[in-house]
C-alpha cells in the first residue's frame, strides 16, 4: 500500500454520536462499491468479508438487482407505500410464494413488520405472547436479536443490555448447543426445569433461537440439537421462533438456515439480505393459525419499502429459482472452512467453526482476533470480530463472491493470522 | 367514475398477515406515483392527502431528489454502509449542520439509530434512562411513538398496547394540552404530583411529547404550553424529548415543529420525511453532554441507508436553504384550515384544528369521519382518520402540493362531508 | 419533669438496624402499659396519642381482652394453628358474622392472609388481578399500603418506594379527594383517562383506597367522593379495594370506615386493631363471587394466630355488640377536632382535619410539626407526624380513652403548639 | 378409633375463603395442645409431626415459655411496641447476642422487618438490591420464600406463582444441589452463565437459598455445595442470602442451618420458631456494612411483637445456652432417618432424605404420599406432603419430642406406609 493522507473525518467526530462503531474499526471514508469490493475516497479497494453484517449476500450493488431498481425508480413506481397494496408488493409475495415457500412445503403468512430485523423480532415476540397469553420468552446464551426493548431483552450481550437503562425482564437464557462442550446431554437443564412445576421457571410463550449465532461468535447449532429443540417446544406447547435475520437468505446454504434440520418453526424472522440490495426490509412469517393480529395492531411507516420489494423479487428470481446458489455456498463454505482449519492446525489457541458462508476463527486470546482484523484491514480486507469477548474473527463474504476473490481474501487473512501469531510467539 | 373491475388482491388475502390495514381502507393496487398523485393499476389517479403518513413531505418521487438518487445508484455509490464513514453520510451531516442546525443555533449530536421512527424513539428512551439512572417516562394522553416494546409503552392507543402481550410499564400518562378543554390550569396535575414526594409518581427520566399529535387526532399543543412543559422539565432535572418523527421536516411550517415555541429539547427524534424520498431513515439528536453512548451500545443493520442520505441531502439543499417552504406551508395550511373551518361552520358536530399542513376535521360521530374518507376515496382522494375512536379526518398533503391541487382535494373533501352529513340529517 | 438519666440504649444502637425509627423520636425504653398510658423503665408515664399507629384502638392491655387471653393461654388453647380449623377461629368467625357482617348486610368471605396489613393488601391485589386478568392497579396520591413489594408499589412515599431497589410498576396514582383544593371536579382526570381508549392508561384491575389517609397526613375523603369512586369502579368493571387496616375497627366511628359513604367495596383489608390486643392479625374480605383462590394458593405460617382470634372475639363482643363505641368515637372526635380547630384559629399556618378519632393538625412549616411532637413528648404525650413532608401532627388516641385523658392530652398538645408557634413568632 | 361425629365446620365452609388448605387435609376442629400433642374438640389426641410447619420447634405451649409469657402479660408488659425501645426487646437482643451471635463469632445487625417470614425475605431482597444497585435475584429450583410479591418472585411453585396475577420477574432459577443427580459438576451452569458476558443473565444482586428445602420436598444441600455457593457469590460480588425461616432455630441441629457448612451468609432471615411459642416474629440479619437502611425506609405495625420477644428470649435461654438441644436433634434425626431408610429398603419407589429433624420419605407415586398422610391422620398422626407434586411425606416433629413419642409416631407412619404400599401391590 502507498501511504495515503488520513481521511477527513472531522464532521463525523464533531457531529455523529459516540455510539458509532464500525467507523472506528475501519477508519476510512467509503465512496463506492461493487460485488465483493468496496472503495474508499482515496481510491483504495477493500475486499469485503463482512458484507453489511450479512445484509449483502448478493454483493454490493449487484448489477441484476440494480437494473431492476433503476428501472423501477425511473418509471416512478411507488417508493413509499405504507402497507397499501402495490404491484411491487404483489410481485414480491408471488415470487416468495413460488420460489421459496411452495418448493419447501411451507405455509406461512407474511407480515411486513417494519424494515429492520429488530422490528421483525418485536412483531414475533408480540405475536407469540398474544397467541399464548404468556409473557416469558426463553432465549439462548450468546443470542443477538436486536436493540429495541423487546429484542434487547432476549439478547445476551451485557454491554448492549446495559444500554436499556431499565432491568430487562421476561426472558430466561438457556444453554445454546455445545455450551458445555458436550459434557451434558442436550436440553437436560431446559427440559428438567420446564417439566418441574416447582422449578420457578415462568412457562414460556416461545423459544427464540438462531441456528448459527453470528454476533455470539459463530456458534453453530447441530441439526440434531435443533430437531430436539423443535420437539421439546412442540411437545410442551411452546412456540418456536427461528430468528433467521442473519442466517437466512442462503447464508448457510439453503434459503432458510433451519432447512438443514428439517424442522418447521412456528414463526420465522427475515431481514438483512431479504431486500437483496442492502435496502431496509424485513419479514415476520407465521403459521396461518397464529395470525391473530387485529388490523393495524402492529404498524410502522416503512413497512412498504417498495424499492426493496423490487430488488427482493429480482434476487429471488435470480438466485432462488434453482439450487445453484445454495450448492455454491456449500462449496465456498468448505473452501473457507478448510483455510481456517488449516490455520487452526498451524497455530496454538485457534479453532475453526461455521456453516456455509458464515465461518469463524476463534482465538483463545481475544486481542489476537482484534489484531488480525486490524492487520487484514491494512492489507485491504474487511473482517470483524464477534463473540462475548470479541474473540472470534467472523467471515461473512458475499455469497456471490468468486472463488478467486475468496482465495485472495483468505490469503490476506492467513498472512494476517500468521503475522499476529508469529509476533505473539516471538514476544513470548 | 367508470366502473372498474375489482383489483386482484388474491395474493394479499392469501399470504399477507391480517395485520394489514391501509390496504383495507383503500382497496386498490397502486402502481406508480408522482408529486401529490398516486395511481392504481387500473389507471385511476388519486390525490394523496396522506403522503405516507407524513413520510412524503416533498411528494412522491420528487424529481429533484429522484435525479440525485438515480445518479448515486447508477454510479455504484455505497448502498448499505452499516455505520461506516461514507461520502454520502458526510455530505448529509455537513448539510444538516449547515442548513438546519447552524441557522437555528442548535448544537446537537446526531445518532443514526436504525431507519425507522420507533428505532429513534427507542434510542432516545434508552439514552434518557442511561443518563439519568431513572426508569420511568412520562408520556401524554393521545401519544403515538411506535410499535416496538419501548416505544409502545409510551403510546396511548389501547388496541395497539394490547398487542404487546405483556403489561406495558415504566410510563405514566399526563394530560396533553387542552385535555380538559381549558378547565384546568396547564400542568396542574403533573406539577403537583412531581413535587409531592408522597404522590407515588416514580420520578421520570424524561418526558416524551409530540407538538402536534397526529395519530392521536391532530391535537395541537399551544406554544405557551410547550414552553411551560420545557420549563417544568428543566427546573426538575427531567429530560425533554420531542418526538418530531411526523411533525418535523416542515410539516407544521418550520423544520422542527418545536421552533414555534422557541424551546430547545434535550433529545429530538426525526424520521419519516428526513430521508425526503420515502426511504427509511431516522435520527436521534441529543445535546452533546447527553451523548454518553459507548461505541456500539446501540446498533442496527440499516443505520447507514446511504441512498436515503443522498435524498435527504438533496431535500435539505432544495427546500431548506431558505425559508420559502416554511412560509408556503403556513400559507397552504391557512388555506386548508379555512376550508375545514367553513365545513365546521356549516355542519353540526364538526370542528377544525391543526397547524401548518397537518389539519384535522373532528366529528362528534366517528362513523361520519369514516364515511367521509370512504366517500373521498371513491371520488379520488386519499385521506385517513385518526384519534382514539377514529373520529378525526386527518389531512397531511405533501408540503410541495400546488394550491390548485390543494383546492381540488378540498373540494372533494367538502363534497364528501356535505354528502355524509346531509345523508345523516335526512336519516335523522 | 425531673431530670432523668438517659436510658440505656446501647444494645439497640449496637445491634439493631439503622432502619429503626420510632425509637429515635421517643428516646425512652418502655416497659409496661395500660389503657391510654405507657410507662418507661425510669417510671415515667406517657399518655399515648399514637396507640400503636392504630393497632391499639381498645388501649394497651385492655383488661377485658387480657382476661380472655390469659385464660386461653393458661388452658393450653391452640397458640399456633396455620390455617387449621380451631375452636378459637370458629368463635371469631361466628362473632364477626354476628356482630359485624350480618348487622351491616355484608356478605363477605374471610381470608386470613398472614397476620399483617401488608399481607392483607398483597392478598387483595393478587386476588383482584387473578379475577380480572389485568395487571394494573390505581392508587391515590398520599397512599400508604405497606412495605412488601406488591403493597409498596401502590404506596406513595418516595423514600419508602426507593427502598424497593427496583422500579415499582403496575400502578398509576390518581388524585385523592381535595388534591386540587376543590379547583377541579372529582374524578375529572381519572374518568377521562379511563374512558379515553387513547389515553395510555392500562385498564386497571382494581382501585385501592383509604377513606382517610393516615400516613399520608390525615387526608379525609368526603362520603360523596367515595360514593362517586365506587360508582366509577362499578360502572367500568374495576374492583374497589378499601384498605381499612388503619381506619377500620372503629377508628373513624363505625366499624368499617366506608360505612359513612354507604358503599360496599369488593374487597376490604383489615389488620392493626382487628386482633384487639395489639397481637398480629389480618383479614382480607371479598365478595363471595370473587373468592376464586385455589386451596393453598396464598399461604403463610402465622395466618392462624389463635391468641389473636381470642382477643379479637372478645373485642367484638365487648365493643361491637351495640353502637356505643361508634357513638363515643364521634363525640370524642368532636372534642379533639374542636381543640385543633381552636389552635388553627389562634396560630397562622395551622389547619385541622380528621374524622372520628383520627385527627390531624397541619402546619405550613413542617419543622413546627416535628417541634410540637418533641415538645409534647417531653411533656409526657406521645404523638407523631405524618404527611409527605411530615407536616401534620397526627392524633390516634385509643378509642377507649376517657374524656379526661383526652382533655389532658389536648392540653399538653395545646401548650406544645403555643410554645412552638410563639417561639417561631419571636424569632421572626 | 371409636367412631366420632363429623366435626361442625359449617362456619368455615360458609365464611372462610376457599384458599384454606390444612383444614382440608385434617378435617378436625382443634382445641388445645401441649408439647408434641394436639387435641380436637372431640377429645381425640394427635401426635404432631408437622409442628406448625416448623414454627413450633419447642412444642405446643411449651411450659417454660408459657410461664414467661403469662407473667409478662399479667404484669402489663408492653404488648404492642412498633419499633420502640422496650425492655423486652432489649432482653431479646442481649440474649440473641450472648447465646447465638457471640458464640458463633457472627457480627450481624438485627432488623425486625414485620413478624412473618415473607416480611423478612422482602426486607432481605430490598436491602440486597439497594446495596448493590442491581435488580435481579438468583433463586433455586424448588425454592419457597413466601407469598408477598417480592418473595413470591423467588419461589418455585408454579401454582403459587400463578396467584400473583402478574408476570413475576427479576428472578432466575438455578439448579439446587443434586438437581441433576450428580451428573453435572456443581454450579457448572451458574458459574458459566455468570462469567459469560454474552449469556444474557442479568448480573444478580443476590442469591437466595435454603440449606434444606422444606416445601420443595426436603431437598438437602450438601455442605460442600453450600461452601462452593458461598465462594462463588463472594468471588463475584454477589450477596448470599440464607433463608433460614424454616431450617433455622435448630431444625437441622445447630441454631443456624448453615453452620454445618462453615459459611457466613451476608444476610439471613429467621422467623417461624424464633418466637419460640408460635407467636409471629421475624428477623433479618445483615453484615453491619450492609445496614444502609434509612430510618423508617422499611416499617410495619407488628415489628415489635413484645410477647414474642419474651418467649423468644426464654427459648434462647432454655435451649441455646448450651449444645444439648443441637445434639439431641442430631440423635433424634438419626432415629427418624433410620426408620425412613428402613421403609425405603422395604418398599419399591421410596427413598429417604433429610438433615436433623427435617426428614422426608419420597414416593415415586405421589398418590401414595397423600394416602400415607391420610392413613396416618386416621391413626392419630399429623404429617404433610411437600415437593412439586406433593410426592414427599415431610416430617417436622418438635425438636423437644421425646424418643418414645418419636417411636410412636414412626410406628404409625410405618404402618401407614406398609398399608398403602401393600394395598398398592395387591392392586397391581
Coordinates of C-alpha atoms in Angstrom, one line a residue, chain A residues 23-412:
Chain A
X23 CA -16.2 3.6 11.6
X24 CA -13.7 3.2 14.4
X25 CA -12.6 -0.2 13.3
X26 CA -12.3 0.8 9.7
X27 CA -11.0 4.4 9.7
X28 CA -11.7 5.2 6.0
X29 CA -14.4 7.1 4.2
X30 CA -16.1 4.8 1.7
X31 CA -17.5 6.0 -1.5
X32 CA -18.5 3.3 -3.9
X33 CA -18.8 -0.5 -4.1
X34 CA -19.5 -3.3 -6.4
X35 CA -19.8 -7.0 -5.8
X36 CA -17.3 -8.1 -3.2
X37 CA -15.4 -4.8 -3.3
X38 CA -15.7 -1.5 -1.6
X39 CA -13.6 1.6 -2.3
X40 CA -12.7 4.5 -0.1
X41 CA -12.4 8.0 -1.3
X42 CA -8.6 7.7 -1.5
X43 CA -9.3 5.2 -4.2
X44 CA -8.3 2.2 -2.2
X45 CA -10.2 -1.0 -2.7
X46 CA -11.1 -3.4 0.0
X47 CA -12.3 -7.0 -0.3
X48 CA -15.4 -7.1 1.8
X49 CA -15.7 -10.2 4.1
X50 CA -18.3 -8.6 6.2
X51 CA -21.0 -7.8 3.6
X52 CA -23.1 -5.5 5.6
X53 CA -23.1 -7.9 8.6
X54 CA -25.0 -10.3 6.3
X55 CA -27.2 -7.7 4.5
X56 CA -25.3 -8.0 1.2
X57 CA -25.5 -11.7 0.4
X58 CA -25.6 -10.9 -3.3
X59 CA -22.8 -8.4 -3.1
X60 CA -22.7 -4.6 -3.3
X61 CA -24.8 -3.1 -6.0
X62 CA -25.5 -6.4 -7.7
X63 CA -26.0 -5.5 -11.3
X64 CA -29.1 -7.6 -11.9
X65 CA -30.8 -6.1 -8.9
X66 CA -29.5 -2.7 -9.7
X67 CA -31.1 -2.8 -13.2
X68 CA -34.5 -3.7 -11.7
X69 CA -34.2 -1.0 -9.1
X70 CA -33.2 1.8 -11.5
X71 CA -36.0 0.8 -13.9
X72 CA -38.5 0.9 -11.1
X73 CA -37.3 4.2 -9.8
X74 CA -37.0 5.7 -13.2
X75 CA -40.6 4.7 -14.0
X76 CA -41.9 6.4 -10.9
X77 CA -43.0 3.1 -9.3
X78 CA -44.4 3.6 -5.8
X79 CA -41.5 4.3 -3.5
X80 CA -43.2 4.6 -0.2
X81 CA -46.4 2.5 0.3
X82 CA -47.1 2.1 4.0
X83 CA -49.0 -1.2 3.9
X84 CA -51.0 -0.4 0.8
X85 CA -51.4 -3.0 -1.9
X86 CA -48.9 -2.3 -4.6
X87 CA -47.8 -4.0 -7.8
X88 CA -44.3 -4.4 -6.4
X89 CA -45.6 -6.0 -3.2
X90 CA -47.8 -8.4 -5.2
X91 CA -44.8 -9.4 -7.3
X92 CA -42.7 -10.0 -4.2
X93 CA -45.4 -12.1 -2.5
X94 CA -46.0 -14.1 -5.6
X95 CA -42.3 -14.8 -6.1
X96 CA -41.7 -15.5 -2.4
X97 CA -44.6 -18.0 -2.6
X98 CA -43.4 -19.6 -5.8
X99 CA -39.7 -19.7 -5.3
X100 CA -39.4 -20.1 -1.5
X101 CA -42.5 -21.2 0.3
X102 CA -44.1 -23.7 -2.2
X103 CA -41.0 -25.7 -3.0
X104 CA -40.3 -26.2 0.7
X105 CA -43.9 -27.1 1.5
X106 CA -44.1 -24.1 3.9
X107 CA -47.4 -22.4 4.5
X108 CA -46.6 -19.2 6.2
X109 CA -48.5 -15.9 6.4
X110 CA -46.2 -12.9 5.7
X111 CA -46.1 -9.8 7.9
X112 CA -44.1 -6.7 6.9
X113 CA -43.4 -5.5 10.4
X114 CA -41.2 -2.5 9.6
X115 CA -38.0 -2.7 7.6
X116 CA -35.4 -3.9 10.2
X117 CA -34.5 -7.1 11.9
X118 CA -35.4 -5.8 15.3
X119 CA -38.9 -4.9 14.0
X120 CA -39.4 -8.4 12.8
X121 CA -38.3 -9.8 16.2
X122 CA -40.5 -7.4 18.1
X123 CA -43.5 -8.5 16.0
X124 CA -42.7 -12.1 16.5
X125 CA -42.4 -11.8 20.3
X126 CA -45.7 -9.8 20.5
X127 CA -47.5 -12.3 18.4
X128 CA -46.2 -15.3 20.5
X129 CA -47.3 -13.6 23.7
X130 CA -50.7 -12.7 22.2
X131 CA -51.3 -16.2 21.0
X132 CA -50.3 -18.0 24.1
X133 CA -51.3 -15.5 26.8
X134 CA -47.9 -16.0 28.4
X135 CA -45.2 -13.3 28.9
X136 CA -42.0 -15.2 29.3
X137 CA -39.5 -15.9 26.4
X138 CA -36.6 -18.4 26.5
X139 CA -33.6 -17.3 24.7
X140 CA -30.1 -18.7 24.5
X141 CA -26.7 -17.8 25.7
X142 CA -24.9 -15.8 23.1
X143 CA -28.1 -14.7 21.4
X144 CA -28.4 -11.5 19.4
X145 CA -31.8 -10.3 18.3
X146 CA -31.8 -6.5 18.2
X147 CA -31.6 -3.3 20.1
X148 CA -35.3 -2.2 20.7
X149 CA -36.6 -3.1 24.1
X150 CA -38.3 -6.3 23.3
X151 CA -35.5 -7.7 21.2
X152 CA -32.8 -6.5 23.6
X153 CA -34.4 -8.4 26.4
X154 CA -33.7 -11.6 24.6
X155 CA -30.2 -10.6 23.6
X156 CA -27.2 -11.8 25.5
X157 CA -24.5 -9.2 25.3
X158 CA -24.3 -7.5 28.7
X159 CA -22.9 -4.2 27.4
X160 CA -25.8 -3.9 25.0
X161 CA -28.3 -4.9 27.7
X162 CA -26.9 -2.2 30.0
X163 CA -27.9 0.3 27.3
X164 CA -31.5 -0.3 28.1
X165 CA -31.3 1.7 31.3
X166 CA -34.0 -0.5 32.9
X167 CA -34.0 -4.1 34.1
X168 CA -34.6 -6.3 31.1
X169 CA -37.2 -8.9 32.2
X170 CA -39.5 -11.6 30.8
X171 CA -36.6 -13.7 29.4
X172 CA -34.6 -16.6 30.7
X173 CA -31.4 -17.8 29.0
X174 CA -30.8 -21.4 28.3
X175 CA -27.5 -23.0 27.2
X176 CA -27.0 -22.9 23.4
X177 CA -25.8 -26.0 21.7
X178 CA -22.4 -27.1 22.9
X179 CA -22.3 -24.6 25.7
X180 CA -20.9 -27.3 28.0
X181 CA -18.6 -28.8 25.4
X182 CA -20.7 -31.9 25.2
X183 CA -20.4 -32.7 28.9
X184 CA -24.1 -32.6 29.4
X185 CA -27.0 -34.1 27.5
X186 CA -28.8 -31.6 25.3
X187 CA -31.6 -29.7 26.9
X188 CA -31.0 -31.6 30.2
X189 CA -31.5 -28.4 32.2
X190 CA -34.2 -26.8 30.0
X191 CA -36.3 -29.9 29.9
X192 CA -35.9 -30.6 33.6
X193 CA -36.8 -27.0 34.6
X194 CA -39.8 -27.0 32.2
X195 CA -41.3 -30.1 33.5
X196 CA -40.7 -29.4 37.1
X197 CA -43.7 -27.5 38.3
X198 CA -41.6 -26.3 41.3
X199 CA -38.7 -25.0 39.3
X200 CA -39.7 -21.4 39.3
X201 CA -39.3 -21.0 35.5
X202 CA -42.2 -19.0 34.1
X203 CA -43.8 -21.1 31.5
X204 CA -42.6 -19.6 28.2
X205 CA -44.7 -18.3 25.4
X206 CA -41.9 -19.0 23.0
X207 CA -38.3 -20.0 22.5
X208 CA -36.3 -17.8 20.1
X209 CA -33.2 -19.2 18.5
X210 CA -30.6 -18.5 15.9
X211 CA -29.4 -21.7 14.1
X212 CA -25.9 -20.1 13.9
X213 CA -25.2 -17.3 16.3
X214 CA -23.3 -14.7 14.3
X215 CA -22.9 -11.9 16.8
X216 CA -22.5 -14.5 19.5
X217 CA -19.3 -15.8 17.9
X218 CA -20.3 -18.1 15.0
X219 CA -21.8 -20.7 17.3
X220 CA -23.3 -23.5 15.2
X221 CA -26.2 -25.5 16.4
X222 CA -26.2 -29.1 15.2
X223 CA -29.2 -30.3 13.2
X224 CA -30.0 -32.9 15.9
X225 CA -29.9 -30.2 18.5
X226 CA -32.3 -28.0 16.5
X227 CA -34.6 -31.0 16.0
X228 CA -34.6 -31.8 19.7
X229 CA -35.4 -28.2 20.4
X230 CA -38.3 -28.2 18.0
X231 CA -39.6 -31.4 19.5
X232 CA -39.3 -30.0 23.0
X233 CA -41.2 -26.9 22.1
X234 CA -43.9 -28.8 20.2
X235 CA -44.5 -31.3 23.0
X236 CA -44.8 -28.6 25.6
X237 CA -47.0 -26.2 23.6
X238 CA -44.2 -23.6 23.4
X239 CA -43.8 -21.6 20.1
X240 CA -40.5 -21.9 18.3
X241 CA -39.2 -18.7 16.7
X242 CA -36.2 -19.0 14.4
X243 CA -34.5 -15.6 14.0
X244 CA -33.1 -16.0 10.5
X245 CA -32.3 -12.3 10.1
X246 CA -28.6 -13.0 9.6
X247 CA -28.5 -16.7 8.7
X248 CA -31.5 -16.8 6.3
X249 CA -31.4 -15.9 2.6
X250 CA -28.8 -18.6 1.9
X251 CA -26.0 -17.5 4.3
X252 CA -25.6 -21.1 5.5
X253 CA -26.5 -22.7 2.1
X254 CA -30.3 -23.3 1.9
X255 CA -32.7 -20.3 1.8
X256 CA -33.7 -20.8 5.4
X257 CA -31.0 -21.9 7.8
X258 CA -33.3 -24.3 9.6
X259 CA -33.8 -26.4 6.5
X260 CA -30.6 -28.4 7.4
X261 CA -32.5 -29.7 10.4
X262 CA -35.8 -30.5 8.6
X263 CA -37.8 -28.5 11.1
X264 CA -40.7 -26.1 10.6
X265 CA -40.6 -23.2 13.1
X266 CA -43.9 -21.6 14.2
X267 CA -42.5 -18.1 13.5
X268 CA -39.6 -17.0 11.4
X269 CA -37.9 -13.6 11.1
X270 CA -36.1 -12.4 8.0
X271 CA -34.3 -9.2 7.2
X272 CA -30.8 -8.1 6.2
X273 CA -30.5 -9.8 2.8
X274 CA -34.2 -10.3 2.1
X275 CA -34.2 -7.0 0.3
X276 CA -31.2 -8.2 -1.7
X277 CA -29.6 -4.8 -2.4
X278 CA -29.0 -3.7 1.2
X279 CA -32.3 -1.8 1.3
X280 CA -34.1 -2.0 4.6
X281 CA -36.8 -4.7 4.6
X282 CA -38.0 -7.3 7.0
X283 CA -40.5 -10.1 7.2
X284 CA -42.2 -12.0 10.1
X285 CA -43.5 -15.3 8.9
X286 CA -46.0 -17.2 10.9
X287 CA -48.1 -20.4 10.7
X288 CA -51.5 -19.3 9.4
X289 CA -53.3 -20.3 12.6
X290 CA -51.0 -18.0 14.6
X291 CA -52.1 -14.9 12.5
X292 CA -54.3 -13.5 15.2
X293 CA -53.3 -9.9 14.6
X294 CA -56.1 -7.3 14.5
X295 CA -55.8 -5.0 11.5
X296 CA -53.3 -2.2 12.4
X297 CA -52.3 -3.8 15.8
X298 CA -48.7 -3.6 14.7
X299 CA -47.8 -0.9 12.2
X300 CA -44.9 1.3 11.0
X301 CA -44.2 3.9 8.4
X302 CA -41.7 2.0 6.3
X303 CA -43.3 -1.5 6.2
X304 CA -43.9 -0.9 2.5
X305 CA -40.4 -0.1 1.2
X306 CA -41.3 -0.8 -2.4
X307 CA -37.9 -0.4 -4.0
X308 CA -36.8 -3.2 -1.6
X309 CA -39.7 -5.3 -2.8
X310 CA -38.4 -4.9 -6.3
X311 CA -34.8 -5.9 -5.5
X312 CA -36.0 -8.6 -3.3
X313 CA -38.1 -10.0 -6.1
X314 CA -35.2 -9.8 -8.5
X315 CA -33.0 -11.6 -6.0
X316 CA -35.5 -14.4 -5.5
X317 CA -35.8 -14.8 -9.3
X318 CA -32.1 -14.6 -10.0
X319 CA -30.8 -16.8 -7.1
X320 CA -33.6 -18.9 -5.8
X321 CA -35.2 -20.3 -8.9
X322 CA -32.9 -23.3 -8.6
X323 CA -30.4 -24.8 -6.2
X324 CA -27.3 -23.4 -7.7
X325 CA -26.6 -20.7 -5.1
X326 CA -27.2 -23.0 -2.2
X327 CA -24.8 -25.5 -3.7
X328 CA -22.1 -22.9 -4.4
X329 CA -22.4 -21.6 -0.8
X330 CA -21.7 -25.0 0.5
X331 CA -18.7 -25.4 -1.8
X332 CA -17.3 -22.0 -1.0
X333 CA -18.0 -22.6 2.7
X334 CA -15.9 -25.7 2.5
X335 CA -13.1 -23.6 0.9
X336 CA -13.2 -21.1 3.7
X337 CA -13.5 -23.7 6.4
X338 CA -10.5 -25.6 5.0
X339 CA -8.4 -22.5 5.2
X340 CA -9.5 -21.7 8.7
X341 CA -9.0 -25.3 9.8
X342 CA -5.5 -25.1 8.3
X343 CA -4.8 -22.0 10.4
X344 CA -6.2 -23.7 13.5
X345 CA -3.8 -26.6 12.8
X346 CA -0.8 -24.3 12.4
X347 CA -1.2 -22.0 15.4
X348 CA -2.0 -22.7 19.1
X349 CA -5.2 -21.4 20.6
X350 CA -7.1 -21.2 17.3
X351 CA -10.1 -23.1 16.3
X352 CA -12.4 -23.0 13.3
X353 CA -16.2 -23.2 13.1
X354 CA -19.1 -22.3 10.9
X355 CA -21.6 -23.4 8.4
X356 CA -21.9 -22.4 4.7
X357 CA -20.5 -18.9 4.3
X358 CA -20.6 -17.9 7.9
X359 CA -17.3 -19.0 9.3
X360 CA -15.3 -18.1 12.4
X361 CA -11.8 -18.4 13.6
X362 CA -11.8 -18.4 17.4
X363 CA -8.8 -17.2 19.4
X364 CA -8.0 -18.1 22.9
X365 CA -6.5 -14.7 23.3
X366 CA -9.2 -12.1 22.1
X367 CA -6.5 -9.5 21.5
X368 CA -5.2 -11.6 18.7
X369 CA -8.6 -11.6 16.9
X370 CA -8.6 -7.8 17.0
X371 CA -5.1 -7.6 15.8
X372 CA -5.9 -10.0 12.9
X373 CA -8.8 -7.8 11.8
X374 CA -6.6 -4.6 12.0
X375 CA -3.8 -6.2 10.0
X376 CA -6.3 -7.5 7.4
X377 CA -7.8 -4.1 7.1
X378 CA -4.4 -2.6 6.4
X379 CA -3.9 -5.2 3.8
X380 CA -7.3 -4.4 2.2
X381 CA -9.7 -6.9 3.7
X382 CA -12.7 -6.1 5.8
X383 CA -13.5 -8.5 8.5
X384 CA -14.8 -8.1 12.0
X385 CA -14.8 -9.9 15.4
X386 CA -17.7 -11.4 17.2
X387 CA -18.3 -13.3 20.4
X388 CA -18.8 -12.2 24.0
X389 CA -15.1 -11.0 24.3
X390 CA -14.7 -10.3 20.6
X391 CA -12.5 -13.4 20.4
X392 CA -13.7 -14.7 17.0
X393 CA -12.8 -13.4 13.6
X394 CA -16.1 -13.7 11.7
X395 CA -16.2 -14.2 8.0
X396 CA -19.3 -13.2 6.0
X397 CA -18.3 -12.8 2.4
X398 CA -21.0 -12.2 -0.2
X399 CA -22.5 -15.5 -1.3
X400 CA -21.8 -14.4 -4.9
X401 CA -18.1 -14.0 -4.3
X402 CA -15.9 -15.7 -6.9
X403 CA -13.6 -18.5 -5.8
X404 CA -10.6 -16.3 -6.8
X405 CA -11.8 -13.4 -4.6
X406 CA -12.4 -15.9 -1.8
X407 CA -8.8 -17.2 -2.2
X408 CA -7.4 -13.7 -2.3
X409 CA -9.2 -12.8 0.9
X410 CA -8.2 -16.0 2.7
X411 CA -4.6 -15.3 1.7
X412 CA -4.8 -11.9 3.3

